[in-house]
mmCIF file of C-alpha atoms in Angstrom:
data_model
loop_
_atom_site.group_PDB
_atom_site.id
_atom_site.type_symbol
_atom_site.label_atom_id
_atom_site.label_comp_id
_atom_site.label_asym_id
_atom_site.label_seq_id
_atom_site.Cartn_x
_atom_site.Cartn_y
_atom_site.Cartn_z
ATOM 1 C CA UNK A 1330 139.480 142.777 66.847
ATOM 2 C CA UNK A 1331 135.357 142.936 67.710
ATOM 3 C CA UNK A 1332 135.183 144.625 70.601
ATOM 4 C CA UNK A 1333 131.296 144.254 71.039
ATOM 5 C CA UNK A 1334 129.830 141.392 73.648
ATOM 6 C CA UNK A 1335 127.768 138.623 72.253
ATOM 7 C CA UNK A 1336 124.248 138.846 72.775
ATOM 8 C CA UNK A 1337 124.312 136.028 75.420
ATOM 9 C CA UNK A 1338 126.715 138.311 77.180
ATOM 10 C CA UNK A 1339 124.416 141.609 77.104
ATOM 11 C CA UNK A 1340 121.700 139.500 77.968
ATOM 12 C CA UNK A 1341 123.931 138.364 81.032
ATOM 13 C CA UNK A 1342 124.569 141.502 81.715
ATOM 14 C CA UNK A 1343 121.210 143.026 81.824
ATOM 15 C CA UNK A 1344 119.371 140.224 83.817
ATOM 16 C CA UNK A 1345 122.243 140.837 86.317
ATOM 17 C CA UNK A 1346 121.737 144.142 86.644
ATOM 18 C CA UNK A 1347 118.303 143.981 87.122
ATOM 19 C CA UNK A 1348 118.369 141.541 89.814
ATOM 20 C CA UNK A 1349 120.042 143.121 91.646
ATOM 21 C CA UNK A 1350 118.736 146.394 91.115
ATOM 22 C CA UNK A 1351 115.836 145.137 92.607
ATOM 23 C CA UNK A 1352 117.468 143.008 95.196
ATOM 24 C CA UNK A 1353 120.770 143.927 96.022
ATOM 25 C CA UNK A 1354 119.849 147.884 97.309
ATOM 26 C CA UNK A 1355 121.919 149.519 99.382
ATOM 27 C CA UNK A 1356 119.436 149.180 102.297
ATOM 28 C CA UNK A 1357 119.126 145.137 102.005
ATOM 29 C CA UNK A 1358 122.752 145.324 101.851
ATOM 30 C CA UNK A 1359 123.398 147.102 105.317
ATOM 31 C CA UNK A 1360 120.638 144.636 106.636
ATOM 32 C CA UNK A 1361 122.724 141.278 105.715
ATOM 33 C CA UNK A 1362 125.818 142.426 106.730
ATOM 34 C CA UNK A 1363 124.200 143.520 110.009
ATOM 35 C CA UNK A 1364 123.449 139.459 110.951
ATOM 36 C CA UNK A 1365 126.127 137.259 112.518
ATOM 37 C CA UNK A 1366 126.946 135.723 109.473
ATOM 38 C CA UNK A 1367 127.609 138.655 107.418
ATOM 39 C CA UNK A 1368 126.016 137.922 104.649
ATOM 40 C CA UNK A 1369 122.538 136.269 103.428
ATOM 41 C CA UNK A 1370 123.022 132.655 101.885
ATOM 42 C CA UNK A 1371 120.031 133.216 100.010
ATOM 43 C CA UNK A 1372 121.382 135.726 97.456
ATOM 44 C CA UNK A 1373 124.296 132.820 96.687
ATOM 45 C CA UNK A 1374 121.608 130.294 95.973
ATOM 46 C CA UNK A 1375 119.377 132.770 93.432
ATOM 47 C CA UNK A 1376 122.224 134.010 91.989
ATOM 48 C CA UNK A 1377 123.148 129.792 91.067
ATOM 49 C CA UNK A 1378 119.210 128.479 90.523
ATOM 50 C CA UNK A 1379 117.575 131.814 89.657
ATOM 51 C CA UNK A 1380 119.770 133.809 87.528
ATOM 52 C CA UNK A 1381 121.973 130.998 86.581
ATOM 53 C CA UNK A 1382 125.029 133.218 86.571
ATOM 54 C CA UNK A 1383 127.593 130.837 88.303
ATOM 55 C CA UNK A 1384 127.976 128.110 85.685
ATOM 56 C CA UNK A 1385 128.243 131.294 82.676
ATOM 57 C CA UNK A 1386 132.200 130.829 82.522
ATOM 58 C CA UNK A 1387 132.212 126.787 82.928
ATOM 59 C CA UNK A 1388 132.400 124.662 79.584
ATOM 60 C CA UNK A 1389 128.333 123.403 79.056
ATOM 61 C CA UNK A 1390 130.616 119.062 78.918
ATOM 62 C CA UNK A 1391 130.392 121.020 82.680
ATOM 63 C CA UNK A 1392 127.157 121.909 82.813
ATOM 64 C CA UNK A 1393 128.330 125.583 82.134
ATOM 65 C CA UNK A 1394 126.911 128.346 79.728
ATOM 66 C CA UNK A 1395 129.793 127.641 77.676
ATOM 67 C CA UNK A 1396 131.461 131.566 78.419
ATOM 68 C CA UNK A 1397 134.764 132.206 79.658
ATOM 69 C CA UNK A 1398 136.973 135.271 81.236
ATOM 70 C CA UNK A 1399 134.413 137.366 79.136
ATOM 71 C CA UNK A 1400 131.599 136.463 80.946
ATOM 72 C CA UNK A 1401 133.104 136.717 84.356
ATOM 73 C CA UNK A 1402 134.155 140.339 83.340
ATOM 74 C CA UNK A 1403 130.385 141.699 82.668
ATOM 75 C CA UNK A 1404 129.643 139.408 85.943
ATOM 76 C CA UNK A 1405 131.943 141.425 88.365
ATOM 77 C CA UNK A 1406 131.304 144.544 87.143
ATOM 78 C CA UNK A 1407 127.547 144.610 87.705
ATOM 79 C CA UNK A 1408 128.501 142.709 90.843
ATOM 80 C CA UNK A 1409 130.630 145.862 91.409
ATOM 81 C CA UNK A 1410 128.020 148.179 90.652
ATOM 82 C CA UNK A 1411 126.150 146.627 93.784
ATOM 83 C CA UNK A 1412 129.398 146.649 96.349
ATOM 84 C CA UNK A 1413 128.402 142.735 96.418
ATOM 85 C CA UNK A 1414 129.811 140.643 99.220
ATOM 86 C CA UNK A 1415 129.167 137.094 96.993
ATOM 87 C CA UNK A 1416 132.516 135.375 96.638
ATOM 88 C CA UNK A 1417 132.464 134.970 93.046
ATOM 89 C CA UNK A 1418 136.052 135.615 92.618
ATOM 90 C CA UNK A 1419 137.222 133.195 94.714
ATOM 91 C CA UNK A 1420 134.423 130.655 93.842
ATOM 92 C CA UNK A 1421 134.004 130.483 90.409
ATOM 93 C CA UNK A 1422 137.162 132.447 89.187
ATOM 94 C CA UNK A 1423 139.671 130.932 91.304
ATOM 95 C CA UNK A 1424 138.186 127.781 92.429
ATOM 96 C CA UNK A 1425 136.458 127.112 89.097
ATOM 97 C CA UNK A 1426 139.556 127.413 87.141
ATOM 98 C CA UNK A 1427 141.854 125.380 89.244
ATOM 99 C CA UNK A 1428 139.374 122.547 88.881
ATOM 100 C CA UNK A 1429 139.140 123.018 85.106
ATOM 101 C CA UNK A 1430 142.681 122.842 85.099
ATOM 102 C CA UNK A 1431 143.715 119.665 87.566
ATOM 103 C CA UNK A 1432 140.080 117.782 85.683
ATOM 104 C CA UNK A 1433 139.732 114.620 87.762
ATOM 105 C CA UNK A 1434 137.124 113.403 90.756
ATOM 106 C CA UNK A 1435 137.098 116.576 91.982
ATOM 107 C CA UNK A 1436 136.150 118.423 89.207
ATOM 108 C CA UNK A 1437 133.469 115.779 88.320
ATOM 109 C CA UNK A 1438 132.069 116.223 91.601
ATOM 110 C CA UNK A 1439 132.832 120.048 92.538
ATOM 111 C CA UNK A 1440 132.287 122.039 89.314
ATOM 112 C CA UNK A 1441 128.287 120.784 89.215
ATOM 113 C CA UNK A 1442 127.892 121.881 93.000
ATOM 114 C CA UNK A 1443 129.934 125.353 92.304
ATOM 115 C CA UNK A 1444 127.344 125.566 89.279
ATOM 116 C CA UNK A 1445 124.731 124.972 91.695
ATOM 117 C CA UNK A 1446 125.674 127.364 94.384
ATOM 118 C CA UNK A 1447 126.632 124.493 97.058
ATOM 119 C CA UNK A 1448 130.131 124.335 96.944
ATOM 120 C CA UNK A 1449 131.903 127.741 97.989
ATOM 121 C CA UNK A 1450 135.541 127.852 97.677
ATOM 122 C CA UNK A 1451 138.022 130.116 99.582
ATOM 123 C CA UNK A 1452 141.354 130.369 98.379
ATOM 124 C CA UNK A 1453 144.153 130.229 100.882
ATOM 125 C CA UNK A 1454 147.638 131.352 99.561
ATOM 126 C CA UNK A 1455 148.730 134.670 101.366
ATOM 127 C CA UNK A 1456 151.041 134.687 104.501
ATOM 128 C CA UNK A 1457 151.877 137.284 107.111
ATOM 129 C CA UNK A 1458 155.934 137.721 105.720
ATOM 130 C CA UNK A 1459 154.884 136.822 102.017
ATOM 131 C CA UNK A 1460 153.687 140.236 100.639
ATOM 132 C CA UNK A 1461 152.725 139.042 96.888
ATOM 133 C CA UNK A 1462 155.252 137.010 96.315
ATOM 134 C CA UNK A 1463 153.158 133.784 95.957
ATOM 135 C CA UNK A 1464 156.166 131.486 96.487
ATOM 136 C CA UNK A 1465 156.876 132.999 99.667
ATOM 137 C CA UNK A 1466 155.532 130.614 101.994
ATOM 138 C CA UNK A 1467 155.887 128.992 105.546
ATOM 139 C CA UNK A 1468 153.243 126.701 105.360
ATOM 140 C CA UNK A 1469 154.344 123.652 104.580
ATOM 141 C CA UNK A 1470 152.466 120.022 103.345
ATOM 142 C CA UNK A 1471 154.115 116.560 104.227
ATOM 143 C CA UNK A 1472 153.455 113.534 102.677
ATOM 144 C CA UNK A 1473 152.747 111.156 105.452
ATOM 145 C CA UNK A 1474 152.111 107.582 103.897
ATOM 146 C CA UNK A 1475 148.541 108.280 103.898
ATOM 147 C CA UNK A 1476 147.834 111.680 102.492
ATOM 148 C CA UNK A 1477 149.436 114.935 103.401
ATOM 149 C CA UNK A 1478 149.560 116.405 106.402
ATOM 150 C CA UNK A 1479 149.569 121.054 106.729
ATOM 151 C CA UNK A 1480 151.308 123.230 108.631
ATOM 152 C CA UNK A 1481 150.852 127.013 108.546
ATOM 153 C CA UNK A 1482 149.269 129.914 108.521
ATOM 154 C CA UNK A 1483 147.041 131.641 106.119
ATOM 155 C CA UNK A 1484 145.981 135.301 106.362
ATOM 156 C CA UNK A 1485 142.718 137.538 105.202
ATOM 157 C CA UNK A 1486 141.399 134.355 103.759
ATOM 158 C CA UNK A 1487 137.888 136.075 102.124
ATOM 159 C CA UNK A 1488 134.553 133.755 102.282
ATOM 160 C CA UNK A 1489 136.649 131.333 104.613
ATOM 161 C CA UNK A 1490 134.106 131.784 107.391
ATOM 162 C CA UNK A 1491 130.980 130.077 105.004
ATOM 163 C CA UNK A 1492 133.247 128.195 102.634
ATOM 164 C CA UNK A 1493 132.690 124.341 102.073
ATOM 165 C CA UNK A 1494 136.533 123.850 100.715
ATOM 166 C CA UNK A 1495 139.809 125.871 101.304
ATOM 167 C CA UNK A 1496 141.844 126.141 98.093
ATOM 168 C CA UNK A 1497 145.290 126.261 99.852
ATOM 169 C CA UNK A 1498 149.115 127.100 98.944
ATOM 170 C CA UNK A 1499 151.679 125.219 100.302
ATOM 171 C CA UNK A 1500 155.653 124.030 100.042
ATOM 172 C CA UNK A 1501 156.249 120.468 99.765
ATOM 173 C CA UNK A 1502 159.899 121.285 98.785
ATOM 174 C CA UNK A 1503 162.763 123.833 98.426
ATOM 175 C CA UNK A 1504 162.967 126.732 100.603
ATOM 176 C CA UNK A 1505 161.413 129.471 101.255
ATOM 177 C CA UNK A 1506 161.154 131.561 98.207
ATOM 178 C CA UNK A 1507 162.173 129.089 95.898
ATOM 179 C CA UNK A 1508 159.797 128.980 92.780
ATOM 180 C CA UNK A 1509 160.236 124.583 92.348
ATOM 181 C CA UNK A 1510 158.213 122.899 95.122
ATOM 182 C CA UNK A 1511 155.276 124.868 95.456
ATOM 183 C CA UNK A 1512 151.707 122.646 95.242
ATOM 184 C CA UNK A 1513 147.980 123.086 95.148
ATOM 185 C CA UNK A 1514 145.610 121.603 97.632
ATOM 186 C CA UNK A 1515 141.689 121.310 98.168
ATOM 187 C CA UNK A 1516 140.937 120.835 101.354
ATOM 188 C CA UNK A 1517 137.164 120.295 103.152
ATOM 189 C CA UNK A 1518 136.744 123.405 105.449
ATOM 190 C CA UNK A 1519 135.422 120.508 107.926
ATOM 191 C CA UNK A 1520 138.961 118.366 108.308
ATOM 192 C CA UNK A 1521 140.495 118.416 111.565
ATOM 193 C CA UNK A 1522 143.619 120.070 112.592
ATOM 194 C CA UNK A 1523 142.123 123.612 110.934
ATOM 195 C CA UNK A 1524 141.099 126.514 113.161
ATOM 196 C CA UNK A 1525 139.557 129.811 112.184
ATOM 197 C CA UNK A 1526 139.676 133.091 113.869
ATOM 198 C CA UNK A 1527 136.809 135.006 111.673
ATOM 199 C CA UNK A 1528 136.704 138.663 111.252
ATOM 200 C CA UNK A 1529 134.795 141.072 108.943
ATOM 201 C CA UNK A 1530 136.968 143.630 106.632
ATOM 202 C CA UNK A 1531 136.194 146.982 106.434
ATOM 203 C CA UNK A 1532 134.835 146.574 103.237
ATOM 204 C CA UNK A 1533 131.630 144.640 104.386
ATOM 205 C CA UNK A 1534 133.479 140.862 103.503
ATOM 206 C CA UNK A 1535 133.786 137.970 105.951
ATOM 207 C CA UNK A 1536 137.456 136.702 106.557
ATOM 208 C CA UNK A 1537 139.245 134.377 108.220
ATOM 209 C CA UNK A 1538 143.170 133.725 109.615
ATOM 210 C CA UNK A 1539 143.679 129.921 109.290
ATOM 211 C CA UNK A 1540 145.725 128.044 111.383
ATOM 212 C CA UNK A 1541 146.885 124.461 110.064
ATOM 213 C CA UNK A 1542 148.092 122.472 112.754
ATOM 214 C CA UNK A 1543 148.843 118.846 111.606
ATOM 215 C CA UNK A 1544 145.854 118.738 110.024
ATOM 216 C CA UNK A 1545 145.853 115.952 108.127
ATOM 217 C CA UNK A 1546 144.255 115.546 104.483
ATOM 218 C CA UNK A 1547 143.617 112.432 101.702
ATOM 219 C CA UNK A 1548 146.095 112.206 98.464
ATOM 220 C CA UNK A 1549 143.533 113.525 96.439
ATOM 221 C CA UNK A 1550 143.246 116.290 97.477
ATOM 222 C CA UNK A 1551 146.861 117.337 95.748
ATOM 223 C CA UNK A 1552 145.934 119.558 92.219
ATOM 224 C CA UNK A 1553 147.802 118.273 89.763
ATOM 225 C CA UNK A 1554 151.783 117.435 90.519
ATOM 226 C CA UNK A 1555 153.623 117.888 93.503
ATOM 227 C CA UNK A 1556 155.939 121.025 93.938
ATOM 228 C CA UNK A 1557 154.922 122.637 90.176
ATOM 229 C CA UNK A 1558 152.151 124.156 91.048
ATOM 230 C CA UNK A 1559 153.493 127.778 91.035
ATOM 231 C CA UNK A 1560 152.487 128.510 87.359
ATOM 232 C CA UNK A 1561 148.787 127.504 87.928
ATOM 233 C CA UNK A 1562 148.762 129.730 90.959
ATOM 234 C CA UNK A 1563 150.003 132.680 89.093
ATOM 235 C CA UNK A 1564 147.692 131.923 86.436
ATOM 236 C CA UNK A 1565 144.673 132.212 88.871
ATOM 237 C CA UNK A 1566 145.833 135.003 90.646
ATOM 238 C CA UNK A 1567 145.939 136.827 87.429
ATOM 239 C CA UNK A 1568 142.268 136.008 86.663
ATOM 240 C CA UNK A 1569 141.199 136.919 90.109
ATOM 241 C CA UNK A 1570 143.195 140.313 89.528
ATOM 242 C CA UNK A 1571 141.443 141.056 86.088
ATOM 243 C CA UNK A 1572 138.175 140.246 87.364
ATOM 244 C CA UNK A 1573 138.793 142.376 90.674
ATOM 245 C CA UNK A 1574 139.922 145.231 88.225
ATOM 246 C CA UNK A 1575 136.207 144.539 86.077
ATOM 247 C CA UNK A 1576 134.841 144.931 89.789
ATOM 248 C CA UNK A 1577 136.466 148.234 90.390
ATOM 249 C CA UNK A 1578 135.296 149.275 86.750
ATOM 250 C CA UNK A 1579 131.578 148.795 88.534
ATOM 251 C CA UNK A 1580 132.166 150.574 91.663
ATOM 252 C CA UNK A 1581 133.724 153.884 90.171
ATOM 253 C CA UNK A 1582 130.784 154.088 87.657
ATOM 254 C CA UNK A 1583 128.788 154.202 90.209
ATOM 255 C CA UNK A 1584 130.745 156.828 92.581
ATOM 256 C CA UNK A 1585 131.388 158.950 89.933
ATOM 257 C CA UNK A 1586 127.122 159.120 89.115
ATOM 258 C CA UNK A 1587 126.441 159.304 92.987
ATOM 259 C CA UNK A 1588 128.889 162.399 92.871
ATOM 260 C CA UNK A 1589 127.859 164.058 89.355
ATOM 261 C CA UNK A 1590 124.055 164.007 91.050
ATOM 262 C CA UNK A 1591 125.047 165.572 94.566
ATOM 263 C CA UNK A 1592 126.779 168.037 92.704
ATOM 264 C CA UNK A 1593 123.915 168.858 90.888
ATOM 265 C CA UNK A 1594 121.447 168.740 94.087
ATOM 266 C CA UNK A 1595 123.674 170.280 96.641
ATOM 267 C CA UNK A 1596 123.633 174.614 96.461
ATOM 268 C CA UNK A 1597 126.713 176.416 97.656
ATOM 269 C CA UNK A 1598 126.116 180.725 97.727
ATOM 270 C CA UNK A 1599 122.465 179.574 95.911
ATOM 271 C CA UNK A 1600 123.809 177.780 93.048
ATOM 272 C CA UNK A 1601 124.575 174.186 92.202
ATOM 273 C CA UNK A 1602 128.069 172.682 93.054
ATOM 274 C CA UNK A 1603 128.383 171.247 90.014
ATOM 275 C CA UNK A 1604 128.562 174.785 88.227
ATOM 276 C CA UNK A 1605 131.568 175.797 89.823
ATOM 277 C CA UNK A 1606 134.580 175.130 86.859
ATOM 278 C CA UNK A 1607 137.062 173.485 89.512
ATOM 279 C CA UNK A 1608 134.608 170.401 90.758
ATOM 280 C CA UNK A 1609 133.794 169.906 86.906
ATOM 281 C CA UNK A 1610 137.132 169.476 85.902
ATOM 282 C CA UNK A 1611 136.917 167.191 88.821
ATOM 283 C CA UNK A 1612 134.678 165.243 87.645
ATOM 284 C CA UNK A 1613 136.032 164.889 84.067
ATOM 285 C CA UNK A 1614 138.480 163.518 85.698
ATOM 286 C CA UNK A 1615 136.740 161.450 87.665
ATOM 287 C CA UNK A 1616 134.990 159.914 84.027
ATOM 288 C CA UNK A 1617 138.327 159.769 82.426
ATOM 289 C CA UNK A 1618 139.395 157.171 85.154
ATOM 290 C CA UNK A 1619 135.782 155.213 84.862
ATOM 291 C CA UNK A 1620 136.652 154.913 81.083
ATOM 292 C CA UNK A 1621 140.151 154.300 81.371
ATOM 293 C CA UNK A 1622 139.449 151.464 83.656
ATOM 294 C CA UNK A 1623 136.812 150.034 81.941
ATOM 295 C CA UNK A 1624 139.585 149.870 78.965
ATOM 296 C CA UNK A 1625 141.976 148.221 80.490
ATOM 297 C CA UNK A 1626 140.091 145.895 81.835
ATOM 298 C CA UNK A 1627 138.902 144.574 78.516
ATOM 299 C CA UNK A 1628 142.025 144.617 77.257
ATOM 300 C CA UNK A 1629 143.109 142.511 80.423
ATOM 301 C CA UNK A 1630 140.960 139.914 80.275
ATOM 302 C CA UNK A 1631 141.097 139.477 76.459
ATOM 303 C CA UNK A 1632 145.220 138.587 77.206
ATOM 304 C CA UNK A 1633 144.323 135.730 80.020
ATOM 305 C CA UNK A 1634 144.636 133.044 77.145
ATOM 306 C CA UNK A 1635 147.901 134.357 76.390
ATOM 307 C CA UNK A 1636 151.196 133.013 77.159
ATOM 308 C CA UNK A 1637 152.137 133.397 80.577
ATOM 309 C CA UNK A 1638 154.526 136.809 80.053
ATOM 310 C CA UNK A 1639 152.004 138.528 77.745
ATOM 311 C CA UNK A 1640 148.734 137.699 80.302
ATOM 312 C CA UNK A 1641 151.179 138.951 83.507
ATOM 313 C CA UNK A 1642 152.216 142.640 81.375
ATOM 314 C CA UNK A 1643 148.935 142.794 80.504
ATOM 315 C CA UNK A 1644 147.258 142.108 83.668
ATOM 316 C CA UNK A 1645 150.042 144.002 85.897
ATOM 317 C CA UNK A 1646 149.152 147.085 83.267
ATOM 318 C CA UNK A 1647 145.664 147.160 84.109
ATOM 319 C CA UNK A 1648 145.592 146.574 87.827
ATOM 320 C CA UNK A 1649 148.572 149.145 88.135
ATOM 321 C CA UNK A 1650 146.494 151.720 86.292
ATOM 322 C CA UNK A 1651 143.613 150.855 87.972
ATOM 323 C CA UNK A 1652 144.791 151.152 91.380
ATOM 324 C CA UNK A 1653 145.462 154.449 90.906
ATOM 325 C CA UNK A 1654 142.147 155.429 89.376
ATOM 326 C CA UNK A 1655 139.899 153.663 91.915
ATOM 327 C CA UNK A 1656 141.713 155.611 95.080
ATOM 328 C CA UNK A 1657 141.603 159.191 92.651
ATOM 329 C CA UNK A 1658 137.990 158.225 91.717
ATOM 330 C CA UNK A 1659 137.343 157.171 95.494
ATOM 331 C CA UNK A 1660 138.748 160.098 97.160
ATOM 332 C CA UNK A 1661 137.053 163.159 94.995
ATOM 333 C CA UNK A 1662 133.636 161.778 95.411
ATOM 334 C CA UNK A 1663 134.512 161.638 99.174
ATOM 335 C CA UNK A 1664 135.686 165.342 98.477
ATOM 336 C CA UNK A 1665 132.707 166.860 96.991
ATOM 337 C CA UNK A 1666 130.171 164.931 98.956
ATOM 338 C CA UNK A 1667 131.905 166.501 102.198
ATOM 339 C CA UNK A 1668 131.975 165.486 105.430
ATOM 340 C CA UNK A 1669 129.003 162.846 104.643
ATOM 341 C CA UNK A 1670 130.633 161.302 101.906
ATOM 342 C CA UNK A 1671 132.276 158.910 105.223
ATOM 343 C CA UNK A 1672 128.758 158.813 106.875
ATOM 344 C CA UNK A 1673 127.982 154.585 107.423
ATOM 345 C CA UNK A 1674 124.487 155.632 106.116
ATOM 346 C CA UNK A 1675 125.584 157.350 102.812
ATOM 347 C CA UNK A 1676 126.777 154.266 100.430
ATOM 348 C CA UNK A 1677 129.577 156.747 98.517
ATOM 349 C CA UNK A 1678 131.155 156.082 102.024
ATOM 350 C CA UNK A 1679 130.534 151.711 101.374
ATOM 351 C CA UNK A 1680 131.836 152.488 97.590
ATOM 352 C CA UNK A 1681 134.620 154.097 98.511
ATOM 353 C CA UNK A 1682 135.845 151.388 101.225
ATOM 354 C CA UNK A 1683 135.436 148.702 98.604
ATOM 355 C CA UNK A 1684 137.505 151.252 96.222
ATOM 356 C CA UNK A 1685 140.520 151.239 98.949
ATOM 357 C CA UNK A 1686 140.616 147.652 99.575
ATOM 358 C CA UNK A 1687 140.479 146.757 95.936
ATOM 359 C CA UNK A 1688 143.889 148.970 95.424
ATOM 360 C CA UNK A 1689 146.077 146.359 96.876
ATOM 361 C CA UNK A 1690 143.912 143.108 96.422
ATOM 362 C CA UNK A 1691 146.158 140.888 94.712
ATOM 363 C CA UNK A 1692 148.883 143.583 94.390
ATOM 364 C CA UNK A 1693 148.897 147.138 94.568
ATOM 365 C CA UNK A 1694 150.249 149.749 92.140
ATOM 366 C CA UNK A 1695 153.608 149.737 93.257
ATOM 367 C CA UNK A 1696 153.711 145.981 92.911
ATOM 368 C CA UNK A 1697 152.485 145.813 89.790
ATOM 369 C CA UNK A 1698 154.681 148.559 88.097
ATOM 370 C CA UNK A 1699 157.486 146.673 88.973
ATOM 371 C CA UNK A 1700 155.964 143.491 87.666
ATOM 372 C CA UNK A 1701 155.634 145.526 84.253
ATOM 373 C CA UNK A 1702 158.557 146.676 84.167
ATOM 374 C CA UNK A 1703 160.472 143.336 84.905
ATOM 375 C CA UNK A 1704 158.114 142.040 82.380
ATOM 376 C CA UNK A 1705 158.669 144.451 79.706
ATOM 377 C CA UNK A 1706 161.996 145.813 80.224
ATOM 378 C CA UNK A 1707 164.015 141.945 80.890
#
């Protein structure tokens, strides 16, 4: 198996990485999640009409760069390397692939204006009593002679407060945990009957709770067939997790550095930290995990085309793993930058927030051993 990225994918990389080298600092940062908003709507637009970067996994029949899960991986790692607040996951990843997936209108229309930075997608499937079991859910969609009409509650919904559509989970029959009558809506963020209470997260993202309350939406804007959805969701769920583990593959590289060069800077009894033999084992460690992630995240996203058991093991392998490494990674540069490794104006502090919130995005460790193993071990 070649191992090695194309050389549209290096290039990818590299313009990326630039960009936002240059615009992305940790200084412009703080200063656009200081506005009201929480985050500047300018970066979304360059990163569609400047850099091009938001049509790289989309077929080009789409308008795309013709890339796939590939692409997205070198995307969220640089994108990771920057603590981004862009909602590329749920966008592009998420978004992008259920509209491959259902084709239609709404691809027609949606996948051009996702490619062009106007369309942002949020992706509404996790409840208060659901945990990660995706076909846990209370909210409910009934048909109503002229569409659908929602019910429910959605929680932490990420980008919801600036998103154009809601990508939304709901149960149009069985009960409550039952894996048959699960379905897949897209709803405009503008229809009536949905209210947001907005919040940031502690990682620097914008979120919403969303209420649905009657809120009543056209027939097309059912994915695919009613109740039979729950295979798609778990599909995209499992891209989002591989490219949230490619994420976390960014931001440890870049803890780990920020800690290697304090070490060397900062003198303890007039000698450099990073002499003493205990903090570099540390940060051997530290590298082991960066390498180890960066690993398994290949090796995740190369299984996404697989059949469904294969791409769950794989991904549930990866994320578990990962988990693990981004807190251990997360914690020792805290550790030996001292107390102002948690100072707001030291981004190790920023780094490691992102670090603790990507642990149990889309399942934590726990979660996804047990996945594994029911996977594996059946």
């Amino acid at each position: 198996m070649d191992f090695n990225f194309t050389e549209t994918q290096t290039m990818l990389r590299d313009s990326l990485s630039r960009w936002l080298a240059d615009t992305y600092t940790f200084d412009a940062r703080q200063k656009m999640l200081s506005r009201p908003e929480g985050r500047d709507p300018g970066i979304w637009r360059a990163l569609a009409t400047e850099l091009g970067i938001l049509g790289a996994p989309f077929s080009e029949d789409r308008g795309g760069f013709g890339g796939g899960a590939l692409d997205s991986m070198v995307v969220m790692e640089e994108l990771g390397k920057a603590i981004a607040v862009e909602p590329y996951v749920q966008t592009v990843v998420i978004g992008g692939t259920a509209l491959e997936r259902a084709g239609g209108a709404h691809a027609d229309a949606l996948i051009p204006a996702i490619i062009a930075g106007e369309c942002i997608i949020a992706f509404a499937y996790a409840e208060p009593q659901g945990r990660y079991e995706l076909a846990n859910l209370t909210t409910t969609a009934k048909a109503d002679g002229s569409g659908w009409t929602l019910n429910g509650h959605k929680s932490v919904v990420i980008a919801a407060p600036y998103a154009t559509h809601y990508l939304v989970t709901a149960r149009t029959g069985g009960s409550r945990r039952e894996a048959s009558g699960v379905s897949l809506f897209l709803v405009d963020a503008q229809d009536k009957g949905i209210i947001r209470r907005d919040y940031p997260t502690v990682d620097g993202f914008m979120a919403s709770e969303l209420f649905f309350e009657n809120a009543n939406v056209g027939p097309q804007a059912l994915l695919g067939y009613e109740g039979q959805a729950l295979p798609l969701i778990e599909e995209l769920v499992d891209r989002a997790t591989a490219a949230v583990c490619a994420e976390a593959s960014g931001v440890m590289r870049v803890m780990h550095a920020m800690t290697l060069d304090y070490a060397r800077q900062r003198k303890q009894f007039g000698t450099p930290i990073a002499k003493f033999q205990v903090l570099q084992h540390r940060m051997v460690d530290m590298f082991l995990e960066v390498e180890q992630a960066v690993s398994m995240t290949l090796m995740a996203t190369l299984k996404l085309d697989e059949p469904a058991a294969d791409r769950m093991a794989a991904v549930s392998a990866a994320k578990s793993k990962i988990a693990k490494g981004a807190r251990f990674t997360g914690q020792s540069a805290v550790q030996i930058h001292g107390g102002i490794g948690i100072t707001t104006e030291l981004a190790v502090g920023h780094y490691f927030k992102r670090a603790t919130m990507i642990e149990s995005q889309f399942g934590d460790a726990d979660h996804h051993l047990r996945r594994f193993e029911r996977l594996t071990l059946a």
